[in-house]
PDB file of C-alpha atoms in Angstrom:
ATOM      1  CA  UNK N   1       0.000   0.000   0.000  1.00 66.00           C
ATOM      2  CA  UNK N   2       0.939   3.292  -0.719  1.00 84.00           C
ATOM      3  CA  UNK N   3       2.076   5.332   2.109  1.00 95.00           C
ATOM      4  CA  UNK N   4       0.048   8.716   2.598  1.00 97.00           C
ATOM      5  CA  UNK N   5      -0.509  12.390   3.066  1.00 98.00           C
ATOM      6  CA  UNK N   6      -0.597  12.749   6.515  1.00 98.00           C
ATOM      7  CA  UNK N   7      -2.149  15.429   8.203  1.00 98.00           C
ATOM      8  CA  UNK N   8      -2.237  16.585  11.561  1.00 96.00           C
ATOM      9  CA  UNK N   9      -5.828  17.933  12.980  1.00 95.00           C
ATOM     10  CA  UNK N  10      -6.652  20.328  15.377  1.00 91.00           C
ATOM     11  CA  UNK N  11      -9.232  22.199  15.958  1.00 85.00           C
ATOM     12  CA  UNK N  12      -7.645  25.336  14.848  1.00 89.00           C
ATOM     13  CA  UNK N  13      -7.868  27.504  11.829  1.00 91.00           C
ATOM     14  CA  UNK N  14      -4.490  26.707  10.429  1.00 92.00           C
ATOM     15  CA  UNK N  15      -4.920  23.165  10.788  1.00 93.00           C
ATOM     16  CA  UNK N  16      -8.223  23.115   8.875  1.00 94.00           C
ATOM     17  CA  UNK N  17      -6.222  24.704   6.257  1.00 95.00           C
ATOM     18  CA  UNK N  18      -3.594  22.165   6.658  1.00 96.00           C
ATOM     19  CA  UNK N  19      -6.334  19.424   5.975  1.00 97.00           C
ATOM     20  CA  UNK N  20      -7.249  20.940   2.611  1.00 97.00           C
ATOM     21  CA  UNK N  21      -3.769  21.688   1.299  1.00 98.00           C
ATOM     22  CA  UNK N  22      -3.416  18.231   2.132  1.00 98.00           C
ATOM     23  CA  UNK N  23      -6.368  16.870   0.296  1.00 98.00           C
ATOM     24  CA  UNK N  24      -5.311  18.671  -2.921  1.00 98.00           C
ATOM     25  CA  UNK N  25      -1.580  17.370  -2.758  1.00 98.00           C
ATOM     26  CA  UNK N  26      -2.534  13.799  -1.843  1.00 98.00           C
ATOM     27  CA  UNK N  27      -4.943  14.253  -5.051  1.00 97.00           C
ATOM     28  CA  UNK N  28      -2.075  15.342  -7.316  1.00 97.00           C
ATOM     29  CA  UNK N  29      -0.103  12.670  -5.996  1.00 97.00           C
ATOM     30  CA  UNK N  30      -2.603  10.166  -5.997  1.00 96.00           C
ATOM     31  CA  UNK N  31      -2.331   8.692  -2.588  1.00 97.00           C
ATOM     32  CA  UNK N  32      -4.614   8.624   0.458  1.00 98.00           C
ATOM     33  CA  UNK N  33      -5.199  10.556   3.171  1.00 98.00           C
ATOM     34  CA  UNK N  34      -4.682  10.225   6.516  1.00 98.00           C
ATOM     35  CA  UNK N  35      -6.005  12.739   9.197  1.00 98.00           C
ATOM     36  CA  UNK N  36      -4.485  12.636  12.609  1.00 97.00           C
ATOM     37  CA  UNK N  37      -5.380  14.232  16.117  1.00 95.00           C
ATOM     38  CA  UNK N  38      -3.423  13.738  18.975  1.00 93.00           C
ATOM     39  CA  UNK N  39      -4.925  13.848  21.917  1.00 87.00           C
ATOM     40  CA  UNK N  40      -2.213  15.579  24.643  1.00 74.00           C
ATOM     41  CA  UNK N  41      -2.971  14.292  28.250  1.00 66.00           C
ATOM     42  CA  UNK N  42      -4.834  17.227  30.125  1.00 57.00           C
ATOM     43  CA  UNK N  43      -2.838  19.562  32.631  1.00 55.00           C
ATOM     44  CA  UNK N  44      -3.116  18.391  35.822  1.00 50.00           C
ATOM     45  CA  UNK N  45      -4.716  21.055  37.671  1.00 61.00           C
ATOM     46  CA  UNK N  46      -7.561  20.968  34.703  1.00 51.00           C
ATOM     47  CA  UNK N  47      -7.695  17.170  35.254  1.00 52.00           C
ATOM     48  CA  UNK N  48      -8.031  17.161  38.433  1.00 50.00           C
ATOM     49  CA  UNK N  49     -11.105  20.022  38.345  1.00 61.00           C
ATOM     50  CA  UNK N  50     -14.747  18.456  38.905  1.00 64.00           C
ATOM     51  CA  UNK N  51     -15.959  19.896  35.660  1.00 56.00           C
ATOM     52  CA  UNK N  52     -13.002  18.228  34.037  1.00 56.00           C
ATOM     53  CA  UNK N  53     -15.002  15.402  31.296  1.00 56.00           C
ATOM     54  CA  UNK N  54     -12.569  13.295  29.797  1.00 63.00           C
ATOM     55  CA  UNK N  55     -15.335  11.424  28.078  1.00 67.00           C
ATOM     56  CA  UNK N  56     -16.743  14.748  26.763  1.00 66.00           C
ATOM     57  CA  UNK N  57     -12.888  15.574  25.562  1.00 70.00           C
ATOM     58  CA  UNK N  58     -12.976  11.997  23.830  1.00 80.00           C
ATOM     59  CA  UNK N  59     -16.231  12.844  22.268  1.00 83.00           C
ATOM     60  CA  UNK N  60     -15.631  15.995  21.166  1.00 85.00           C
ATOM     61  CA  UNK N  61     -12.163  14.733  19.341  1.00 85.00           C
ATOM     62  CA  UNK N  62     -13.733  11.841  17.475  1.00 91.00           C
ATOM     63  CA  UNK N  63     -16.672  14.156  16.377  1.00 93.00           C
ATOM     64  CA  UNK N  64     -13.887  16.341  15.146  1.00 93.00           C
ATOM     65  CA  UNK N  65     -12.137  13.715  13.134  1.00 95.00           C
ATOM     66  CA  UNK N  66     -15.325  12.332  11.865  1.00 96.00           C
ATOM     67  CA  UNK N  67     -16.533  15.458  10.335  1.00 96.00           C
ATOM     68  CA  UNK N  68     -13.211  16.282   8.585  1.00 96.00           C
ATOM     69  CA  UNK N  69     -12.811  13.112   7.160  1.00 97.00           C
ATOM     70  CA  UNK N  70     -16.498  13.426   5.957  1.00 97.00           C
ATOM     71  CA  UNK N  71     -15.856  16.824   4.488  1.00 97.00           C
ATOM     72  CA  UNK N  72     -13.140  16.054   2.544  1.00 97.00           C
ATOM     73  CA  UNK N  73     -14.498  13.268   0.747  1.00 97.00           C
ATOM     74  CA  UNK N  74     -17.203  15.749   0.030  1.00 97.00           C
ATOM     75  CA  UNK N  75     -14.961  18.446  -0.980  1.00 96.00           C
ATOM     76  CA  UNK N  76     -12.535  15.821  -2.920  1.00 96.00           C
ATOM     77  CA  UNK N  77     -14.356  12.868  -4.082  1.00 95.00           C
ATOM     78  CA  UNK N  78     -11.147  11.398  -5.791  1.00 92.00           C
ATOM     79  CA  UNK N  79      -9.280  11.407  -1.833  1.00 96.00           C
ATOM     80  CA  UNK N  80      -8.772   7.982  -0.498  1.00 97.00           C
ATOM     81  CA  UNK N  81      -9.253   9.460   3.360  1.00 98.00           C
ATOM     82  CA  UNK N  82      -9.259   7.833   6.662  1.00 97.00           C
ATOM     83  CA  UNK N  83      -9.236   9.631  10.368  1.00 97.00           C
ATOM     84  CA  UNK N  84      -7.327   8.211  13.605  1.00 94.00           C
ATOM     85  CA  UNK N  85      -6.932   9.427  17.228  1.00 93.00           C
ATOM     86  CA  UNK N  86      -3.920   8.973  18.947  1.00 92.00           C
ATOM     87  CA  UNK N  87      -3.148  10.107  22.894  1.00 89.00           C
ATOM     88  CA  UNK N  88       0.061  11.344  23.377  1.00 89.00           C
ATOM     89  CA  UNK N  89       2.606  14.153  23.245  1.00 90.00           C
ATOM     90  CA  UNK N  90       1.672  15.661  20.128  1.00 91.00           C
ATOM     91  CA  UNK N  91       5.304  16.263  18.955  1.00 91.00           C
ATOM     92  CA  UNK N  92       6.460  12.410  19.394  1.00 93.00           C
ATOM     93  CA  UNK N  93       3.530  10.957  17.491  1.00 94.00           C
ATOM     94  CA  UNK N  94       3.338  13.611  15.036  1.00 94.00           C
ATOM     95  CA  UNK N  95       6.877  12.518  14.014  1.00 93.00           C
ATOM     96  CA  UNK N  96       6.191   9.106  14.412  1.00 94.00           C
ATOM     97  CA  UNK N  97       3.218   9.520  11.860  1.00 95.00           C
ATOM     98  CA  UNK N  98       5.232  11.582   9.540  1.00 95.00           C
ATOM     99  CA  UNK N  99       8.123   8.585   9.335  1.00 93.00           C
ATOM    100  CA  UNK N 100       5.467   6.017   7.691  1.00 95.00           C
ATOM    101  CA  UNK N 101       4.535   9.237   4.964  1.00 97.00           C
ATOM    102  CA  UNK N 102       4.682  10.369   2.118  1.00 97.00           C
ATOM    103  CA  UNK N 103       5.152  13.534   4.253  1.00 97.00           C
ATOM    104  CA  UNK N 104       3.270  15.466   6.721  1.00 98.00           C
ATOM    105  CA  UNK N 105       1.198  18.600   6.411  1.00 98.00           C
ATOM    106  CA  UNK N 106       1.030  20.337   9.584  1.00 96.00           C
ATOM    107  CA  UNK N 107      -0.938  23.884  10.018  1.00 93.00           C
ATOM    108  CA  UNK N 108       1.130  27.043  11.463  1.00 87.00           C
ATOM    109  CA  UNK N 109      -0.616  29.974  12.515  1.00 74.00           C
ATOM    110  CA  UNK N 110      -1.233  34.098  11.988  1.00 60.00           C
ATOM    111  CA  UNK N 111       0.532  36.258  11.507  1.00 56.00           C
ATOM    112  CA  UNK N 112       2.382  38.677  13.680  1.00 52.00           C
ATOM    113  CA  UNK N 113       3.898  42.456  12.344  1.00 49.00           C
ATOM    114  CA  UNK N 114       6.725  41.393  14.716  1.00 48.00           C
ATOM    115  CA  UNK N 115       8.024  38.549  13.868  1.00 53.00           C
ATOM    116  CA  UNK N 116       5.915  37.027  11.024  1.00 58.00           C
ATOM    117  CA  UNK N 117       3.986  33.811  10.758  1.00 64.00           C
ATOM    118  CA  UNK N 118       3.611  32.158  13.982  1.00 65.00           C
ATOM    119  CA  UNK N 119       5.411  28.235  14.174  1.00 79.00           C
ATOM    120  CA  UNK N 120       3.862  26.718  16.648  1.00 81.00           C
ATOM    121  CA  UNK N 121       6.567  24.301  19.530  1.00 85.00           C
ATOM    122  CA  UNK N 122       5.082  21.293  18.178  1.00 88.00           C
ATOM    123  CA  UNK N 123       5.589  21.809  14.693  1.00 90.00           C
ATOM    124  CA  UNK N 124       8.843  23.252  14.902  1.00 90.00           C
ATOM    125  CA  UNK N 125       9.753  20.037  16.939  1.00 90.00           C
ATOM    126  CA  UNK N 126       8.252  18.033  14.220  1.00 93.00           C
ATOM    127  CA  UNK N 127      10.277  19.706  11.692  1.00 93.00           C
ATOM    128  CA  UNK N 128      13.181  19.347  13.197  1.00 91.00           C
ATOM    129  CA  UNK N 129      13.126  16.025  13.980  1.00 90.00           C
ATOM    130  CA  UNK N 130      11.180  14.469  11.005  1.00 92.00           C
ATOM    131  CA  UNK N 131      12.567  11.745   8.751  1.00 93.00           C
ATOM    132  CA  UNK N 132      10.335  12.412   6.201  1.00 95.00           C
ATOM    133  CA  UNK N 133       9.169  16.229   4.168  1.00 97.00           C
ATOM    134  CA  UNK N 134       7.216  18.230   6.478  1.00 97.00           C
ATOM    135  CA  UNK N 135       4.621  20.979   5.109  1.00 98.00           C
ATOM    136  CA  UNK N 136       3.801  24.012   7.219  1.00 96.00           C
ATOM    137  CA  UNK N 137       0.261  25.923   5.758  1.00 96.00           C
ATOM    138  CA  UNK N 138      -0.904  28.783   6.865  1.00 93.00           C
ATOM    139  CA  UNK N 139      -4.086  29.902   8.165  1.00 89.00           C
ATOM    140  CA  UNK N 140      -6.282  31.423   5.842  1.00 88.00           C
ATOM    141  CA  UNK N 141      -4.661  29.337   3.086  1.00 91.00           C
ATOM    142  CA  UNK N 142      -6.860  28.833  -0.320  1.00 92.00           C
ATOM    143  CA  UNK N 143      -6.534  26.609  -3.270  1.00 94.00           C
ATOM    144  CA  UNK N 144      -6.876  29.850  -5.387  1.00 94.00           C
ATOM    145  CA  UNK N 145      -3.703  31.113  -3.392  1.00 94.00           C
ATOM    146  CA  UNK N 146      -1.194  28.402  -4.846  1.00 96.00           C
ATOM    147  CA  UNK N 147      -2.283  29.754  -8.884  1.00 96.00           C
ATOM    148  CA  UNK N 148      -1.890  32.466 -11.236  1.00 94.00           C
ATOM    149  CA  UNK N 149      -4.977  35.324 -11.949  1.00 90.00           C
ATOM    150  CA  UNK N 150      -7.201  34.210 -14.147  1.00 88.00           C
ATOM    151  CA  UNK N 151      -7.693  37.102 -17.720  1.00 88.00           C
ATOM    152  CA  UNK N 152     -10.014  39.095 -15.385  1.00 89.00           C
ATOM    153  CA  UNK N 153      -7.152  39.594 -12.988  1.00 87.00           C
ATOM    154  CA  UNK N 154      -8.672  37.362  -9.890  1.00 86.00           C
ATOM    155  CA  UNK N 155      -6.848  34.403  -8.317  1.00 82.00           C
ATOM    156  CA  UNK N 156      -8.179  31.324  -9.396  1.00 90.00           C
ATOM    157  CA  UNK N 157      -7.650  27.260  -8.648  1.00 92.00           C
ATOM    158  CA  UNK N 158      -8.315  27.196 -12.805  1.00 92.00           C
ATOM    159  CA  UNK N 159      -5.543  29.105 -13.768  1.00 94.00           C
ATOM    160  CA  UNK N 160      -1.649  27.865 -13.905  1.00 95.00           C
ATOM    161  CA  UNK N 161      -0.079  27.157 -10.808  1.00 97.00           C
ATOM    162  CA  UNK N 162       2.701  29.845  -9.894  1.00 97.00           C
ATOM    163  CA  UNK N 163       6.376  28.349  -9.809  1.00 98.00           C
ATOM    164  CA  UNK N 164       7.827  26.098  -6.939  1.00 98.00           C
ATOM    165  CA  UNK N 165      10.610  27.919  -5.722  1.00 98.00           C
ATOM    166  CA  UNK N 166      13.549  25.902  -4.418  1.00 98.00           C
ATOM    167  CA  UNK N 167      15.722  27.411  -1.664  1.00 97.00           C
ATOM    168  CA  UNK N 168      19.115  25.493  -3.260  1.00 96.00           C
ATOM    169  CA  UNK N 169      22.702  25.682  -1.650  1.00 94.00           C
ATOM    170  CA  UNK N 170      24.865  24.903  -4.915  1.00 92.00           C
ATOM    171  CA  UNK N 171      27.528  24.296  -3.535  1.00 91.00           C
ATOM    172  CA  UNK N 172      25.881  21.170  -1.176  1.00 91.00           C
ATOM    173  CA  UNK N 173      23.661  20.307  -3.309  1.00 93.00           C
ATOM    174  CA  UNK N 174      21.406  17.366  -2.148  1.00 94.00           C
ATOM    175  CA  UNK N 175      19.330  14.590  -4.382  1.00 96.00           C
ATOM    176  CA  UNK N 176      16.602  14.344  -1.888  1.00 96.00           C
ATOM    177  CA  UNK N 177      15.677  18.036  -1.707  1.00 97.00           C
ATOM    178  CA  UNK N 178      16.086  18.403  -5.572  1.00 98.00           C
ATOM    179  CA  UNK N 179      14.323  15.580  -6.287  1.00 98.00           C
ATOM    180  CA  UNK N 180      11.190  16.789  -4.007  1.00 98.00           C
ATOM    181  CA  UNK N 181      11.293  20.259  -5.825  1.00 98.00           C
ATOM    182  CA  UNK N 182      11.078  18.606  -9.210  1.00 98.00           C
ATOM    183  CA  UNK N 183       8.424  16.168  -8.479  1.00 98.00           C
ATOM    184  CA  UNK N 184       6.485  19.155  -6.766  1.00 98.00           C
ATOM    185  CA  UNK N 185       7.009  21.281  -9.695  1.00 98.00           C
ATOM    186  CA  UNK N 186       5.782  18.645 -12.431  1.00 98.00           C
ATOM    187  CA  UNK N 187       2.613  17.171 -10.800  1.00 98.00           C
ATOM    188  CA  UNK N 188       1.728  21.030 -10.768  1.00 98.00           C
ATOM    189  CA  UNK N 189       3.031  21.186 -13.859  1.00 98.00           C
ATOM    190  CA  UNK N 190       4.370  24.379 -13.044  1.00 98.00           C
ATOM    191  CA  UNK N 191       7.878  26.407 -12.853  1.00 98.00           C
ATOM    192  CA  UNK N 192      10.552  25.669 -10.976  1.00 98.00           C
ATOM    193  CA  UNK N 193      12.875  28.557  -9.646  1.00 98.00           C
ATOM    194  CA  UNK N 194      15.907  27.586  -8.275  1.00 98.00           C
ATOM    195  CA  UNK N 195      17.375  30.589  -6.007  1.00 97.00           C
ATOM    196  CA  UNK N 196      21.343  29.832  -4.580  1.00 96.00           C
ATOM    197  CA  UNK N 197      22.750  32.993  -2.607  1.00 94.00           C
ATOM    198  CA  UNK N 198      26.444  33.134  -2.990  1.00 90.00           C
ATOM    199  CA  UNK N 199      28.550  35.092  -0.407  1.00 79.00           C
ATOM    200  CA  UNK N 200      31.756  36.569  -0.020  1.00 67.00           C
ATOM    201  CA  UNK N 201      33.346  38.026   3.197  1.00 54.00           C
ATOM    202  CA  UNK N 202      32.544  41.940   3.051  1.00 54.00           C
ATOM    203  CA  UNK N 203      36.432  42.613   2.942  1.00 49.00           C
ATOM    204  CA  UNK N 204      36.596  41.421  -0.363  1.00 51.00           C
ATOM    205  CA  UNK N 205      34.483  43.592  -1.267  1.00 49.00           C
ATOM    206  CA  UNK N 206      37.480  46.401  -1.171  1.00 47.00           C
ATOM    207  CA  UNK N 207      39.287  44.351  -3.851  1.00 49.00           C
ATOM    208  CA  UNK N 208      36.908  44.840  -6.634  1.00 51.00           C
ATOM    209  CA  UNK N 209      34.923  48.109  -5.305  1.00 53.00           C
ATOM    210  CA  UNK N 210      34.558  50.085  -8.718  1.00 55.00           C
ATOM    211  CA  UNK N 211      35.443  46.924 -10.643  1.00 58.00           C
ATOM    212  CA  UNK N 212      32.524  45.774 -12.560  1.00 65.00           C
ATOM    213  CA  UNK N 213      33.941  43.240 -14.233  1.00 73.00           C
ATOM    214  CA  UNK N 214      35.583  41.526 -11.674  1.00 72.00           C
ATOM    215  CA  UNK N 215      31.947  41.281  -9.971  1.00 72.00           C
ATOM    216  CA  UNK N 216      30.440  40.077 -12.927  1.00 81.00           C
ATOM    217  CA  UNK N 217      33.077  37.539 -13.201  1.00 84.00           C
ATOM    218  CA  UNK N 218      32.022  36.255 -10.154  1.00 85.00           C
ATOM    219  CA  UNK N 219      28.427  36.148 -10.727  1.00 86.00           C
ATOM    220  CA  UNK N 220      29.054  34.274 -13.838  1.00 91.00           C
ATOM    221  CA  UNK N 221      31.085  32.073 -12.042  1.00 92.00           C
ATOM    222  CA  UNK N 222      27.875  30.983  -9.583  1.00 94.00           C
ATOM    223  CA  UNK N 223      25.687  30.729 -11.913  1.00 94.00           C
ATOM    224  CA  UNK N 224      27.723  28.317 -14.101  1.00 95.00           C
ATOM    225  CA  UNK N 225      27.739  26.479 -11.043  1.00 94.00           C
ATOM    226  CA  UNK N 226      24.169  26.218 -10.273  1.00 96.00           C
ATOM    227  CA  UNK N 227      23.677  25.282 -14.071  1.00 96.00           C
ATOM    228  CA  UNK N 228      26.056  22.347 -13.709  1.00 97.00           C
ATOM    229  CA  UNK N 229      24.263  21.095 -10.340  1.00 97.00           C
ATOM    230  CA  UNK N 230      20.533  21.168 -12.644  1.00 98.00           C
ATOM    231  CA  UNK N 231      21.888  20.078 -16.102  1.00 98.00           C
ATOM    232  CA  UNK N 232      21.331  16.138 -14.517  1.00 98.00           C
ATOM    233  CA  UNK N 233      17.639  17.366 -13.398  1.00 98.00           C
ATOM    234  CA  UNK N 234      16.749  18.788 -16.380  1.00 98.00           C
ATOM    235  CA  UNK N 235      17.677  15.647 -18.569  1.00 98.00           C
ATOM    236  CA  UNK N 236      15.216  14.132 -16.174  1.00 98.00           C
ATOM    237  CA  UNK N 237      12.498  16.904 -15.849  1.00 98.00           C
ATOM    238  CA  UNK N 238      12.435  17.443 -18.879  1.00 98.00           C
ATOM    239  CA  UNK N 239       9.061  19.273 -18.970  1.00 97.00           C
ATOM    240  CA  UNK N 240       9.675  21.322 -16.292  1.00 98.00           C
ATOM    241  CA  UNK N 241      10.636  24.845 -17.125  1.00 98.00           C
ATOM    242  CA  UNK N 242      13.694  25.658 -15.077  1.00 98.00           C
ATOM    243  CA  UNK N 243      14.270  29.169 -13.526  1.00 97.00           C
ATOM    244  CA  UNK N 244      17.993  29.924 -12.525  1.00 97.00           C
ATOM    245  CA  UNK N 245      18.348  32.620 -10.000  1.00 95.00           C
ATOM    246  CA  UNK N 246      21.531  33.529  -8.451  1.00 94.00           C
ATOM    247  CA  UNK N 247      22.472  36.527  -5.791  1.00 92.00           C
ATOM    248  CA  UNK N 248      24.868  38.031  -3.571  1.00 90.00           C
ATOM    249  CA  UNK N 249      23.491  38.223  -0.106  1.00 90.00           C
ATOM    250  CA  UNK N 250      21.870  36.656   2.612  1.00 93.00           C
ATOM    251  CA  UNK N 251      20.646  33.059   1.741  1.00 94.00           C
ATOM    252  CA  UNK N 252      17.821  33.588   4.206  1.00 94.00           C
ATOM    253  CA  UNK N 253      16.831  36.996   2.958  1.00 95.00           C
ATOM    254  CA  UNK N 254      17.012  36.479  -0.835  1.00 95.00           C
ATOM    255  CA  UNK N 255      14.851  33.446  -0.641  1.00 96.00           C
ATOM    256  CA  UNK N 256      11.997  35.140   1.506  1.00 94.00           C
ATOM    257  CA  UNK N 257      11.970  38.242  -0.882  1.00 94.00           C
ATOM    258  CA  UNK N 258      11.568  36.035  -3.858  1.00 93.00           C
ATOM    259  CA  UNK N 259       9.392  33.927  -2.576  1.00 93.00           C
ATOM    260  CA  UNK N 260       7.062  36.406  -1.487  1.00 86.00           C
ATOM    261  CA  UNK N 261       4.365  36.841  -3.338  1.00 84.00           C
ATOM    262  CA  UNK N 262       4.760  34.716  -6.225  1.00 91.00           C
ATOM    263  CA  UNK N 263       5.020  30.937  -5.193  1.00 96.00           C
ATOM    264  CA  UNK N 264       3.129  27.763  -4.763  1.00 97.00           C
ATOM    265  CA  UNK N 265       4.788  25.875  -2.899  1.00 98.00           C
ATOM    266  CA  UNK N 266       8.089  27.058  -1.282  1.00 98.00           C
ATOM    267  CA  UNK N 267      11.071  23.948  -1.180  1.00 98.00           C
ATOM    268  CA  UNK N 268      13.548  24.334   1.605  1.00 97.00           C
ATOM    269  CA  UNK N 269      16.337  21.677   3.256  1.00 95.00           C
ATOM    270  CA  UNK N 270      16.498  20.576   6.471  1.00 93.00           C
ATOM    271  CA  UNK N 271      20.399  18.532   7.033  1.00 88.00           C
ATOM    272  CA  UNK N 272      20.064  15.293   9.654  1.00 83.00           C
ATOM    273  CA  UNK N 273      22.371  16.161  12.100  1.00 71.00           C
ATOM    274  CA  UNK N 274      23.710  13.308  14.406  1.00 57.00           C
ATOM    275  CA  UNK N 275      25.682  15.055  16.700  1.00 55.00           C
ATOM    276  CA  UNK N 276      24.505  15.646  20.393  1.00 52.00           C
ATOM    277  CA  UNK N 277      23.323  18.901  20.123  1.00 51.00           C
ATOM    278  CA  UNK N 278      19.585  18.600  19.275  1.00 51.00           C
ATOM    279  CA  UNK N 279      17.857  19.005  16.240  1.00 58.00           C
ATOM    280  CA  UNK N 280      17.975  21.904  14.646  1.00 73.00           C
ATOM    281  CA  UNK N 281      16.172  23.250  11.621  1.00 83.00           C
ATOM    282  CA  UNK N 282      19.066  26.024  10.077  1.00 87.00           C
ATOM    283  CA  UNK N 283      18.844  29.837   9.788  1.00 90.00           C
ATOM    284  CA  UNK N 284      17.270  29.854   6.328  1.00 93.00           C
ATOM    285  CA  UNK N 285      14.966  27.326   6.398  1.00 92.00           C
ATOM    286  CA  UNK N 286      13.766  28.904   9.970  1.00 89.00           C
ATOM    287  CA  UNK N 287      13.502  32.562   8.057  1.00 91.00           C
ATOM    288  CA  UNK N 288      11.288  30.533   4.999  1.00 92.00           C
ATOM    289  CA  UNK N 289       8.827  29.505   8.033  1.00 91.00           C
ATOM    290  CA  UNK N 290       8.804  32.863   9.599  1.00 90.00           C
ATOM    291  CA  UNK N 291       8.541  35.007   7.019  1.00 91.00           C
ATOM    292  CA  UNK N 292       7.014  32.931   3.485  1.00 93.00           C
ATOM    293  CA  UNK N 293       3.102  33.390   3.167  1.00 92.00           C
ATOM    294  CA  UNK N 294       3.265  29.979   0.933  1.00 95.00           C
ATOM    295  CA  UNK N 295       3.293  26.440   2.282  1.00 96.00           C
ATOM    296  CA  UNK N 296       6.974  25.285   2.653  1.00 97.00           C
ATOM    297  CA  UNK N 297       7.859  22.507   2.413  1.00 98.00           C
ATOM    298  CA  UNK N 298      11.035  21.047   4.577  1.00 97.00           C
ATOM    299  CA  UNK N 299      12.923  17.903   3.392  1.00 97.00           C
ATOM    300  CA  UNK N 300      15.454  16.506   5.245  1.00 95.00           C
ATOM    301  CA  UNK N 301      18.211  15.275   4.031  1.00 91.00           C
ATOM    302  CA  UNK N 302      22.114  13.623   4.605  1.00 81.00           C
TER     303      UNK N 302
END
């Protein structure tokens, strides 16, 4: 059997958006559904309240489950979709569900003028301990947000999809993440943009400073590079039309500004790191879940 799109449910905004975004992608996939809630065990002082009703809680959770599953195969007749409840930490069976996907679709919330979009602690734990892609939707998410406007100038789920932008470090390039970009990009049968930040230290800067051509030379130089690292992916994708986009500056800042109003899906890495330090999840790929209004999506990889 196939393994699915798994979802995590909640009875939240984001995650309802979560469960659609899922629906669709398992659709263009062509792979079931699964829905998942976790039930966390209650604090203790609320446990330990008379009006605490566990069987109510129960209830109320399998009700909610029940009612998602039956709207999406409303909503998406062609979904395979099944529902489970699960009582646990959230984080640990989250992941645990997530290692026997396809990948996991997990719902983030609002947004804040501070500091962005909101990632909640369990789905940044998720994400950063995941063996499998992870996909963080925002609230508010629509079908008719992943596409192109329609000849009236309105967003529409009948119009092209916009591109799948792939946050790419050329110069560790990794087969996993590419090949999840590509795949993305073809079922959607849309673009794929490709955006590598190259750096140098700002002293250098004072070796070419009024020397255009020793700038360009460099810039040529990257994007040669990133060229090289696609040529193999474009013999294999071949109908995917391939955007190269290369830039001086801040990986993390050049992929949220190009990602940032113009993307379907947003493709970011995530490297397994087996020393004892804890997981971590890596400056630009935290900035693409802070800061992108598309779903990203975070593959890990060796």
């Amino acid at each position: 059997m196939s393994a699915p799109v798994t979802v995590g449910l909640d009875d939240s905004p984001e995650s309802r958006a979560a469960v659609e975004w899922a629906a669709r992608e398992a659709l263009l996939r062509g792979l079931p559904l699964k829905i998942v809630h976790v039930e966390e065990p209650a604090p203790v002082r609320l446990a330990q309240s008379p009006l605490w009703d566990p069987g109510a809680y129960r209830d109320r959770a399998e009700r909610m489950v029940r009612e998602s599953v039956e709207g999406v195969r409303l909503r998406h007749p062609g979904v395979e979709v099944a529902g489970e409840r699960r009582s646990g930490a959230a984080a640990d069976l989250l992941g645990e569900a997530a290692g026997r996907a396809e990948l996991l679709v997990l719902g983030s919330r609002g947004h804040s003028a501070l500091s962005g979009f909101l990632v909640g602690s369990v789905s940044l734990a998720v994400v950063a301990r995941a063996g499998r892609p992870v996909v963080l939707v925002r609230a508010g998410e629509q079908a008719a947000d992943e596409h192109m406007t329609d000849p009236a100038g309105v967003p529409s789920a009948a119009a092209p999809f916009r591109p799948v932008v792939l946050g790419l470090d050329a110069d560790a390039p990794d087969d996993t993440l590419l090949e999840f970009a590509f795949v993305a990009a073809a079922l959607r049968e849309a673009p794929l943009r490709a955006v590598h930040a190259w750096w140098v230290a700002p002293t250098s800067f004072h070796g070419f400073y009024g020397d255009d051509n020793l700038y360009d030379s460099l810039a040529r130089g990257q994007a040669d590079h990133l060229a090289t690292v696609l040529r193999p992916w474009r013999r294999k994708f071949p109908d995917v039309d391939v955007i190269e986009a290369t830039r001086c500056g801040s990986a993390a800042q050049i992929l949220v500004d190009d990602a940032h109003d113009d993307a379907s899906l947003v493709v970011v890495g995530r490297r397994i790191r087996t020393r004892p330090l804890g997981a971590h999840i890596g400056h630009v790929t935290h900035a693409a879940l802070h800061h992108i209004a598309a779903p990203v999506a975070v593959v890990p990889h060796g």
